[in-house]
Coordinates of C-alpha atoms and ligand atoms in Angstrom, one line a residue:
M1 CA 127.2 88.2 101.9
E2 CA 128.5 90.0 98.9
M3 CA 126.5 90.4 95.7
F4 CA 127.8 90.8 92.1
T5 CA 126.5 90.4 88.6
T6 CA 128.0 88.8 85.5
T7 CA 127.3 88.5 81.8
S8 CA 129.7 85.7 81.2
A9 CA 128.3 82.4 79.8
A10 CA 127.6 79.7 82.4
H11 CA 130.3 77.3 81.1
R12 CA 133.0 80.1 81.1
R13 CA 132.3 81.4 84.5
Q14 CA 134.9 80.6 87.1
S15 CA 133.3 79.9 90.4
D16 CA 132.8 77.2 93.1
C17 CA 129.4 76.6 91.8
V18 CA 127.0 77.7 89.0
V19 CA 123.2 77.2 89.5
V20 CA 121.2 76.3 86.4
G21 CA 117.6 75.2 85.8
V22 CA 115.8 72.4 84.0
Y23 CA 112.1 72.3 83.4
E24 CA 109.8 69.4 84.2
N25 CA 109.6 67.8 80.8
G26 CA 113.4 67.7 80.6
I27 CA 113.8 71.0 78.7
A28 CA 117.0 72.7 79.7
G29 CA 116.8 76.3 80.8
Q30 CA 119.1 78.9 79.1
A31 CA 122.2 78.3 81.0
A32 CA 121.7 74.5 81.3
A33 CA 121.5 74.3 77.5
E34 CA 124.7 76.2 77.3
I35 CA 126.5 73.9 79.7
D36 CA 125.0 70.9 77.9
A37 CA 126.5 72.1 74.6
A38 CA 129.9 72.9 76.2
S39 CA 129.9 69.5 77.9
K40 CA 128.8 67.6 74.7
G41 CA 125.5 66.4 76.1
H42 CA 126.4 65.7 79.8
L43 CA 123.1 67.1 81.1
S44 CA 121.0 65.6 78.3
K45 CA 122.4 62.2 79.3
L46 CA 121.4 62.8 83.0
I47 CA 118.0 64.0 81.9
K48 CA 117.5 60.9 79.7
Q49 CA 118.7 58.7 82.6
G50 CA 116.1 60.3 84.9
D51 CA 118.7 61.7 87.3
I52 CA 117.4 65.2 86.5
S53 CA 113.6 65.4 86.5
G54 CA 113.1 69.2 86.5
M55 CA 110.4 68.8 89.2
P56 CA 110.1 71.7 91.6
G57 CA 112.2 71.3 94.7
T58 CA 114.6 68.8 93.2
S59 CA 118.3 69.4 92.7
L60 CA 121.4 67.6 91.6
M61 CA 125.0 68.6 92.3
L62 CA 127.5 67.8 89.6
T63 CA 131.2 68.0 89.9
S64 CA 133.9 68.3 87.2
V65 CA 131.5 68.7 84.3
P66 CA 133.7 68.6 81.1
G67 CA 134.0 71.9 79.3
V68 CA 132.8 73.9 82.3
R69 CA 135.2 76.2 84.3
A70 CA 133.2 76.2 87.5
Q71 CA 134.0 73.4 90.0
R72 CA 130.4 72.4 90.3
V73 CA 127.1 72.7 88.5
L74 CA 124.0 72.7 90.6
V75 CA 120.9 71.7 88.5
V76 CA 117.6 72.7 90.1
G77 CA 114.1 71.8 89.0
L78 CA 112.0 74.7 87.7
G79 CA 108.7 72.8 87.2
K80 CA 106.5 73.5 84.2
M81 CA 107.8 76.2 82.0
S82 CA 104.4 77.8 81.6
K83 CA 104.0 78.0 85.4
L84 CA 107.3 79.6 86.2
G85 CA 106.3 82.6 88.3
V86 CA 107.9 84.5 91.2
S87 CA 107.0 81.9 93.8
Q88 CA 108.3 79.0 91.7
F89 CA 111.5 81.0 90.9
R90 CA 112.0 81.7 94.6
G91 CA 111.3 78.1 95.4
A92 CA 114.1 77.0 93.1
I93 CA 116.5 79.5 94.5
R94 CA 115.6 78.4 98.0
A95 CA 116.2 74.7 97.2
A96 CA 119.7 75.7 95.9
A97 CA 120.4 77.8 98.9
N98 CA 119.4 75.1 101.4
L99 CA 121.7 72.7 99.7
L100 CA 124.6 75.1 99.5
K101 CA 124.4 76.6 103.0
N102 CA 125.8 73.5 104.8
G103 CA 128.6 72.8 102.3
K104 CA 132.0 74.2 101.8
I105 CA 131.1 76.4 98.9
K106 CA 132.3 80.0 99.2
D107 CA 131.0 81.6 96.0
V108 CA 128.1 80.8 93.7
V109 CA 126.6 82.3 90.5
S110 CA 122.9 81.9 89.8
Y111 CA 121.8 81.7 86.2
L112 CA 118.1 81.2 87.0
G113 CA 117.5 84.9 86.3
L114 CA 118.0 84.3 82.6
E115 CA 114.7 82.4 82.5
N116 CA 111.4 84.0 81.6
V117 CA 109.6 84.5 85.0
G118 CA 106.3 85.9 84.0
D119 CA 107.0 89.6 83.2
T120 CA 109.4 90.0 86.0
G121 CA 112.5 92.1 85.0
A122 CA 116.2 91.7 85.8
Y123 CA 116.0 94.2 88.8
Y124 CA 113.4 92.2 90.7
L125 CA 114.8 88.8 89.8
A126 CA 118.2 89.8 91.2
R127 CA 116.5 91.3 94.3
Y128 CA 114.4 88.1 94.9
T129 CA 117.6 86.1 94.5
A130 CA 119.5 88.1 97.1
E131 CA 116.5 88.1 99.5
T132 CA 115.7 84.4 99.1
I133 CA 119.3 83.3 99.6
G134 CA 119.8 85.7 102.6
D135 CA 116.6 84.5 104.1
A136 CA 117.6 80.8 103.7
L137 CA 121.0 81.4 105.2
Y138 CA 119.7 83.2 108.3
K139 CA 120.3 81.3 111.5
F140 CA 119.5 82.4 115.0
T141 CA 122.3 81.1 117.3
E142 CA 122.7 84.0 119.7
T143 CA 121.1 82.2 122.7
K144 CA 122.5 78.7 122.1
S145 CA 125.6 77.7 124.1
G146 CA 128.4 77.1 121.6
G147 CA 127.3 80.5 120.2
H148 CA 128.1 81.8 116.8
S149 CA 129.8 78.7 115.4
R150 CA 129.4 77.0 112.0
A151 CA 128.5 80.1 110.0
T152 CA 128.0 79.2 106.4
P153 CA 131.2 79.9 104.3
L154 CA 128.9 81.0 101.4
K155 CA 129.9 84.6 101.1
K156 CA 129.8 85.7 97.4
I157 CA 126.7 85.5 95.4
G158 CA 126.5 86.3 91.7
V159 CA 123.6 86.9 89.5
A160 CA 123.9 86.3 85.8
A161 CA 122.3 88.7 83.4
G162 CA 121.7 88.4 79.6
S163 CA 122.8 91.9 78.6
R164 CA 124.8 94.8 79.9
S165 CA 121.6 96.8 80.6
D166 CA 120.1 93.9 82.4
A167 CA 123.3 93.5 84.4
N168 CA 123.0 97.1 85.5
K169 CA 119.4 96.6 86.6
A170 CA 120.4 93.3 88.3
L171 CA 123.2 95.0 90.2
R172 CA 120.7 97.5 91.6
G173 CA 118.3 94.7 92.4
A174 CA 121.1 92.7 94.1
E175 CA 122.2 95.7 96.2
H176 CA 118.6 96.6 97.2
G177 CA 117.9 92.9 97.9
Q178 CA 121.0 92.6 100.1
A179 CA 120.1 95.7 102.1
I180 CA 116.5 94.4 102.5
V181 CA 117.6 91.0 103.6
E182 CA 120.0 92.4 106.1
G183 CA 117.1 94.5 107.4
M184 CA 115.0 91.3 107.6
S185 CA 117.8 89.6 109.6
L186 CA 117.9 92.5 112.0
A187 CA 114.1 92.3 112.4
K188 CA 114.3 88.5 112.8
D189 CA 117.1 88.8 115.5
L190 CA 115.0 91.3 117.5
G191 CA 111.9 89.2 117.2
N192 CA 113.7 85.9 118.1
L193 CA 115.6 87.3 121.1
P194 CA 113.8 86.4 124.3
P195 CA 111.9 89.0 126.2
N196 CA 114.4 89.0 129.1
I197 CA 117.1 90.3 126.6
C198 CA 115.0 92.2 124.0
T199 CA 113.6 94.7 126.4
P200 CA 112.4 98.2 125.7
A201 CA 115.9 99.5 126.6
Y202 CA 117.4 96.9 124.2
L203 CA 115.3 98.1 121.4
A204 CA 116.3 101.6 122.2
R205 CA 120.0 100.7 122.2
T206 CA 119.6 98.9 118.8
A207 CA 118.1 102.1 117.4
Q208 CA 120.9 104.1 118.8
K209 CA 123.4 101.8 117.3
I210 CA 121.8 102.3 113.8
G211 CA 122.0 106.0 114.5
R212 CA 125.8 105.8 115.0
Q213 CA 126.2 103.7 111.9
H214 CA 124.7 106.2 109.5
K215 CA 125.5 109.9 109.7
N216 CA 122.0 110.9 108.3
V217 CA 120.2 109.1 111.1
T218 CA 119.6 110.6 114.5
T219 CA 118.1 108.7 117.3
R220 CA 116.4 110.0 120.4
I221 CA 115.1 108.0 123.3
L222 CA 112.5 109.4 125.7
G223 CA 112.1 107.9 129.2
E224 CA 109.0 107.6 131.3
A225 CA 109.3 111.1 132.8
E226 CA 109.4 112.7 129.3
I227 CA 106.6 110.4 128.1
K228 CA 104.5 111.6 131.1
R229 CA 105.3 115.2 130.4
L230 CA 104.0 114.7 126.8
G231 CA 100.7 113.5 128.3
M232 CA 100.9 110.0 126.8
H233 CA 98.8 108.5 129.6
S234 CA 97.4 105.8 127.2
F235 CA 100.9 104.5 126.5
L236 CA 101.8 104.8 130.2
S237 CA 98.7 102.8 131.2
V238 CA 100.1 99.8 129.4
T239 CA 103.4 99.9 131.3
A240 CA 101.8 100.6 134.7
G241 CA 102.3 97.0 135.9
T242 CA 105.9 96.6 134.8
T243 CA 109.3 97.1 136.4
L244 CA 111.3 97.6 133.2
P245 CA 110.9 101.2 132.1
A246 CA 109.1 102.1 128.9
K247 CA 110.9 103.9 126.1
L248 CA 109.7 106.1 123.3
I249 CA 112.2 105.5 120.5
L250 CA 112.5 108.2 117.8
M251 CA 114.6 107.9 114.7
Q252 CA 115.0 110.4 111.9
Y253 CA 116.7 110.0 108.5
K254 CA 117.2 113.0 106.3
G255 CA 117.8 112.3 102.7
A256 CA 115.6 114.9 101.0
G257 CA 116.1 118.3 102.6
R258 CA 112.9 119.8 103.8
D259 CA 110.4 117.4 102.2
K260 CA 107.7 116.1 104.4
P261 CA 108.7 112.7 105.9
I262 CA 107.3 109.3 105.6
V263 CA 106.6 108.2 109.2
L264 CA 106.7 104.6 110.3
V265 CA 105.2 103.7 113.7
G266 CA 105.9 100.3 115.2
K267 CA 104.2 98.5 118.1
G268 CA 107.0 97.6 120.5
I269 CA 105.4 95.4 123.2
T270 CA 108.5 93.4 124.2
F271 CA 106.2 90.9 126.0
D272 CA 102.4 90.8 126.1
A273 CA 101.1 88.8 129.0
G274 CA 97.7 90.5 128.6
G275 CA 98.0 92.5 131.8
I276 CA 95.2 91.9 134.3
S277 CA 93.2 90.5 131.4
L278 CA 95.8 87.8 131.5
K279 CA 96.3 85.6 128.5
P280 CA 96.1 81.8 128.8
G281 CA 99.4 80.0 129.4
P282 CA 99.8 77.8 126.3
G283 CA 101.8 79.6 123.7
M284 CA 102.3 82.7 125.7
D285 CA 106.0 82.6 125.0
E286 CA 105.1 83.7 121.5
M287 CA 104.1 87.1 122.8
K288 CA 107.8 87.9 122.8
F289 CA 107.1 88.6 119.1
D290 CA 104.7 91.4 120.0
M291 CA 107.5 93.9 119.2
C292 CA 107.8 92.7 115.6
G293 CA 106.1 95.9 114.3
A294 CA 108.8 97.9 116.1
A295 CA 111.5 95.6 114.7
S296 CA 110.3 96.0 111.2
V297 CA 110.2 99.8 111.2
I298 CA 113.6 100.0 112.9
A299 CA 115.0 97.5 110.3
T300 CA 113.4 99.4 107.4
M301 CA 115.1 102.6 108.7
S302 CA 118.4 100.7 108.5
V303 CA 117.6 99.6 104.9
I304 CA 116.7 103.1 103.7
A305 CA 119.8 104.7 105.5
K306 CA 122.1 102.0 104.0
L307 CA 120.7 102.7 100.5
K308 CA 121.0 106.5 101.1
L309 CA 117.6 107.0 99.5
P310 CA 116.4 110.6 98.7
V311 CA 113.5 110.6 101.2
N312 CA 112.9 111.8 104.7
L313 CA 111.9 109.0 107.1
N314 CA 110.9 109.1 110.7
V315 CA 110.4 106.1 113.0
V316 CA 108.4 106.2 116.2
V317 CA 108.3 103.2 118.5
P318 CA 106.4 103.1 121.8
A319 CA 108.2 100.2 123.6
C320 CA 107.1 98.6 126.9
E321 CA 105.9 95.3 128.4
N322 CA 102.3 94.4 129.2
L323 CA 102.2 92.6 132.6
P324 CA 99.8 92.1 135.5
S325 CA 100.7 93.4 138.9
G326 CA 99.3 95.4 141.8
T327 CA 100.0 98.6 139.9
A328 CA 98.7 97.4 136.6
T329 CA 95.8 99.1 134.8
R330 CA 92.5 97.4 135.6
P331 CA 89.6 96.6 133.3
G332 CA 87.3 99.6 133.8
D333 CA 90.0 102.1 134.3
I334 CA 89.6 105.3 132.2
I335 CA 92.6 107.0 130.9
K336 CA 93.3 110.2 129.1
S337 CA 95.3 109.9 125.9
M338 CA 97.8 112.5 124.6
S339 CA 95.1 113.7 122.2
G340 CA 92.8 114.5 125.1
K341 CA 90.3 111.8 124.2
T342 CA 89.4 109.5 127.0
I343 CA 89.5 105.7 126.8
E344 CA 87.7 103.1 128.9
V345 CA 90.1 100.1 129.1
L346 CA 87.6 97.2 129.0
N347 CA 90.4 94.7 128.3
T348 CA 94.0 95.3 129.2
D349 CA 95.1 92.8 126.6
A350 CA 94.0 95.2 123.8
E351 CA 97.2 97.2 124.7
G352 CA 98.7 97.7 121.2
R353 CA 96.2 100.3 120.3
L354 CA 96.7 102.1 123.6
V355 CA 100.4 102.6 122.9
L356 CA 99.9 103.3 119.2
C357 CA 97.2 105.9 119.7
D358 CA 99.6 108.2 121.6
A359 CA 102.4 107.5 119.1
L360 CA 100.1 108.6 116.3
T361 CA 99.2 111.7 118.1
Y362 CA 102.9 112.4 118.8
S363 CA 103.7 111.9 115.1
K364 CA 101.4 114.7 114.0
R365 CA 104.3 117.1 114.8
F366 CA 106.3 115.7 111.9
K367 CA 103.5 116.7 109.4
P368 CA 103.9 113.4 107.7
E369 CA 103.5 113.0 103.9
V370 CA 102.2 109.6 104.8
I371 CA 102.2 107.7 108.1
I372 CA 102.0 103.9 108.4
D373 CA 101.8 102.0 111.7
V374 CA 102.9 98.4 111.8
A375 CA 101.6 96.1 114.6
T376 CA 101.0 92.6 115.7
L377 CA 97.6 94.0 116.8
T378 CA 94.9 91.3 116.8
G379 CA 94.3 87.6 116.9
A380 CA 91.3 88.4 114.8
C381 CA 93.6 89.3 111.9
V382 CA 95.1 85.8 112.0
I383 CA 91.6 84.4 111.8
A384 CA 90.7 86.6 108.9
L385 CA 93.8 86.2 106.7
G386 CA 95.9 83.4 108.2
H387 CA 99.6 83.6 108.0
H388 CA 100.1 84.6 104.4
R389 CA 98.9 88.1 104.1
T390 CA 99.4 91.3 106.1
A391 CA 96.1 93.2 106.6
V392 CA 96.3 96.7 105.0
M393 CA 93.8 99.2 106.3
S394 CA 93.4 102.9 105.5
P395 CA 90.5 105.4 105.1
N396 CA 92.4 106.3 102.0
D397 CA 91.8 103.6 99.4
K398 CA 94.5 105.0 97.1
L399 CA 97.1 104.7 99.9
A400 CA 95.9 101.2 100.7
G401 CA 96.3 100.3 97.0
E402 CA 99.8 101.8 96.9
I403 CA 100.8 99.6 99.9
T404 CA 99.3 96.4 98.6
S405 CA 100.9 97.0 95.2
A406 CA 104.2 97.5 97.0
G407 CA 103.6 94.2 98.7
I408 CA 103.0 92.4 95.4
A409 CA 106.2 93.9 93.9
A410 CA 108.2 93.0 97.0
D411 CA 106.6 89.5 97.1
D412 CA 105.6 90.3 100.7
R413 CA 101.9 90.5 100.3
G414 CA 99.1 92.3 102.0
W415 CA 95.3 92.4 101.6
H416 CA 93.1 95.4 101.8
M417 CA 90.6 95.2 104.6
P418 CA 88.0 97.9 105.4
I419 CA 87.9 100.8 107.8
A420 CA 84.4 102.2 107.9
D421 CA 81.9 104.0 110.0
E422 CA 79.6 101.0 110.4
Y423 CA 82.2 99.4 112.7
E424 CA 82.6 102.4 115.0
R425 CA 79.5 101.8 117.1
Q426 CA 81.2 98.7 118.5
L427 CA 83.7 101.0 120.3
K428 CA 81.0 102.9 122.2
S429 CA 81.5 103.4 125.9
N430 CA 79.0 104.6 128.5
F431 CA 81.7 106.3 130.5
A432 CA 84.5 107.5 128.2
D433 CA 84.9 108.8 124.6
F434 CA 85.3 105.2 123.5
A435 CA 86.2 101.7 124.7
N436 CA 89.5 100.0 123.8
V437 CA 87.7 96.9 122.5
G438 CA 84.8 96.3 120.2
G439 CA 83.9 92.7 120.8
R440 CA 85.0 89.6 118.8
D441 CA 83.3 90.4 115.5
G442 CA 85.5 92.1 113.0
G443 CA 88.2 92.5 115.7
A444 CA 91.0 93.5 113.2
V445 CA 88.8 96.2 111.7
T446 CA 87.5 97.6 115.0
A447 CA 91.1 97.8 116.2
A448 CA 92.0 99.8 113.1
C449 CA 88.9 102.0 113.7
F450 CA 90.1 102.8 117.1
L451 CA 93.5 103.9 115.7
S452 CA 91.8 106.0 113.0
K453 CA 90.4 108.3 115.7
F454 CA 93.9 109.4 116.5
A455 CA 95.1 109.6 112.9
D456 CA 92.6 112.3 111.8
G457 CA 94.1 114.8 109.4
M458 CA 97.0 112.5 108.4
N459 CA 97.4 110.3 105.3
W460 CA 97.5 107.2 107.4
A461 CA 97.5 103.4 106.9
H462 CA 97.7 100.6 109.4
L463 CA 99.3 97.2 108.9
D464 CA 98.2 94.3 111.1
I465 CA 101.1 91.8 111.0
A466 CA 99.8 89.4 113.7
G467 CA 99.6 86.5 111.2
T468 CA 102.8 87.3 109.1
A469 CA 105.5 88.4 111.6
W470 CA 106.4 85.0 112.9
R471 CA 105.9 81.3 112.5
S472 CA 104.8 78.9 115.2
G473 CA 105.5 75.2 115.7
G474 CA 108.7 73.4 114.6
A475 CA 109.9 76.4 112.5
K476 CA 109.1 78.8 115.3
G477 CA 110.7 82.1 114.5
S478 CA 110.4 85.6 113.2
T479 CA 109.9 86.0 109.5
G480 CA 111.3 89.5 109.0
R481 CA 108.1 90.6 107.4
P482 CA 106.9 93.2 106.4
V483 CA 110.4 94.7 105.9
P484 CA 110.3 93.9 102.1
M485 CA 106.9 95.5 101.7
L486 CA 107.8 98.7 103.7
S487 CA 111.2 99.0 101.9
E488 CA 109.5 98.7 98.5
F489 CA 107.0 101.3 99.5
V490 CA 109.8 103.7 100.4
L491 CA 111.9 102.7 97.3
Q492 CA 108.9 103.5 95.1
R493 CA 108.2 106.8 96.8
A494 CA 111.9 107.7 96.3
R495 CA 111.7 106.6 92.7
A496 CA 114.7 104.4 93.2
I497 CA 113.6 101.4 91.2
P498 CA 115.0 101.2 87.7
Ligands
BES501 N1 99.4 91.0 120.7 C1 98.1 90.6 120.7 C2 97.6 90.2 119.3 C3 97.9 88.8 118.9 C4 97.4 87.7 119.6 C5 98.8 88.6 117.9 C6 97.7 86.4 119.1 C7 99.1 87.3 117.4 C8 98.6 86.3 118.0 C9 97.2 91.8 121.1 O1 97.8 92.7 122.0 C10 96.0 91.2 121.8 O2 96.1 90.6 122.8 N2 94.8 91.5 121.2 C11 93.6 91.0 121.6 C12 92.6 92.0 121.4 C13 91.3 91.7 122.1 C14 91.4 91.7 123.6 C15 90.3 92.7 121.7 C16 93.3 89.7 120.9 O3 93.5 89.7 119.6 O4 92.8 88.7 121.5
MN502 MN1 97.5 92.0 124.0
ZN503 ZN1 99.8 92.7 122.0

């Protein structure tokens, strides 16, 4: 995919296809009106005939429109003019992309960014365009026989802007959007790969590959002996029942000299069977997605390195499987975490917090400006927020606000949930400093409370992506979230948004 911007009028633009919009009551959008004038009323006629309704989700492909240089004009419905917001805008782009991806079209220019989409500027409209098209074109074929065939020929994507200055902003948006959507594709690939391929070692190799691609990125992989030497017995307790070795994946990007880094920690459970507290069979395959936090932070690293942002960024991924066996950790076992605090493992299926707590303790050595962990941590989070919003939790309301705002700007939304002392009693243990579970009630919050005990002294937030990282059912697959939210957070901190 290659992005570019143009200020030429829709009817003058040479291209395989230009995309223009029409509103619900038959009012032509900016570029549609231009094409209508150039073609002496070709579109008005089709609107009058009822072939173009302007309803959301509709589209009509026209060829050889008189007075128009492009070979085709794709007219998409924009719905009600007063209702055109980011999600309607992206819906129209998605409709266009879904139609174009199976055709023979190689290059396309979208003129939809000329419309008034709330108060969204040229930068974000171009970025959403790149992200929406890249997201729609994504296809996972790696594990189908017949392989990588039938890739879409659609390679060049243009975004039209109304002025030179908007075109400059749009170009930045398109570049950022392209980097973000490539990051999302990487995160999706890692999520979608089966657990017999996407193992802890595979995640480590992927991180190393990114390290080789960017000269500002260094990657280090620690094996079990080193993990043990660090005293990460909580992390190791999760991998006790497995054959595949655990890895601690460390990535470092230096773009801002000696500034304190942003640290991203990702849960990397490449398969979560629950351990001795075994999960029920139905749907257990979806626990291959339990490394989506890791995928999202590794992918965000690739986005930031590609954009060469002036920030320092560290990524920490504890990666292992959670399986039952004769050597697995038992419910009732008490382990000593790297911090020295002891944990009574009452449920071996609450393993995410056990790997993350040691990763948080380890991360203290980076003296982070801010540290965010990302994890498919609790089923309770899915009950609380469903599949639309990522849970954002932090003892620091300002940081939680900054992250939820980034989610709004990136159109990858979160919702602020509490971390508070009242919940802590639920983690009380008679035998250790605390238990690893706090009962069913408020499960997403008590999990965050558990982590907070290891994040003391750091400016920390926790993202629970259990509901947003993948889809189930017919469209089963990884979503690439929250790569846009995390990338936006770093872009804002780097002051890289025009
Ligand atoms: N990876 C799961 C969380 C999960 C479950 C995410 C289902 C998405 C869908 C996590 O390791 C887990 O098993 N959590 C337990 C915690 C409980 C034992 C306190 C859960 O949510 O059931
Ligand atoms: Mn689990
Ligand atoms: Zn898990």
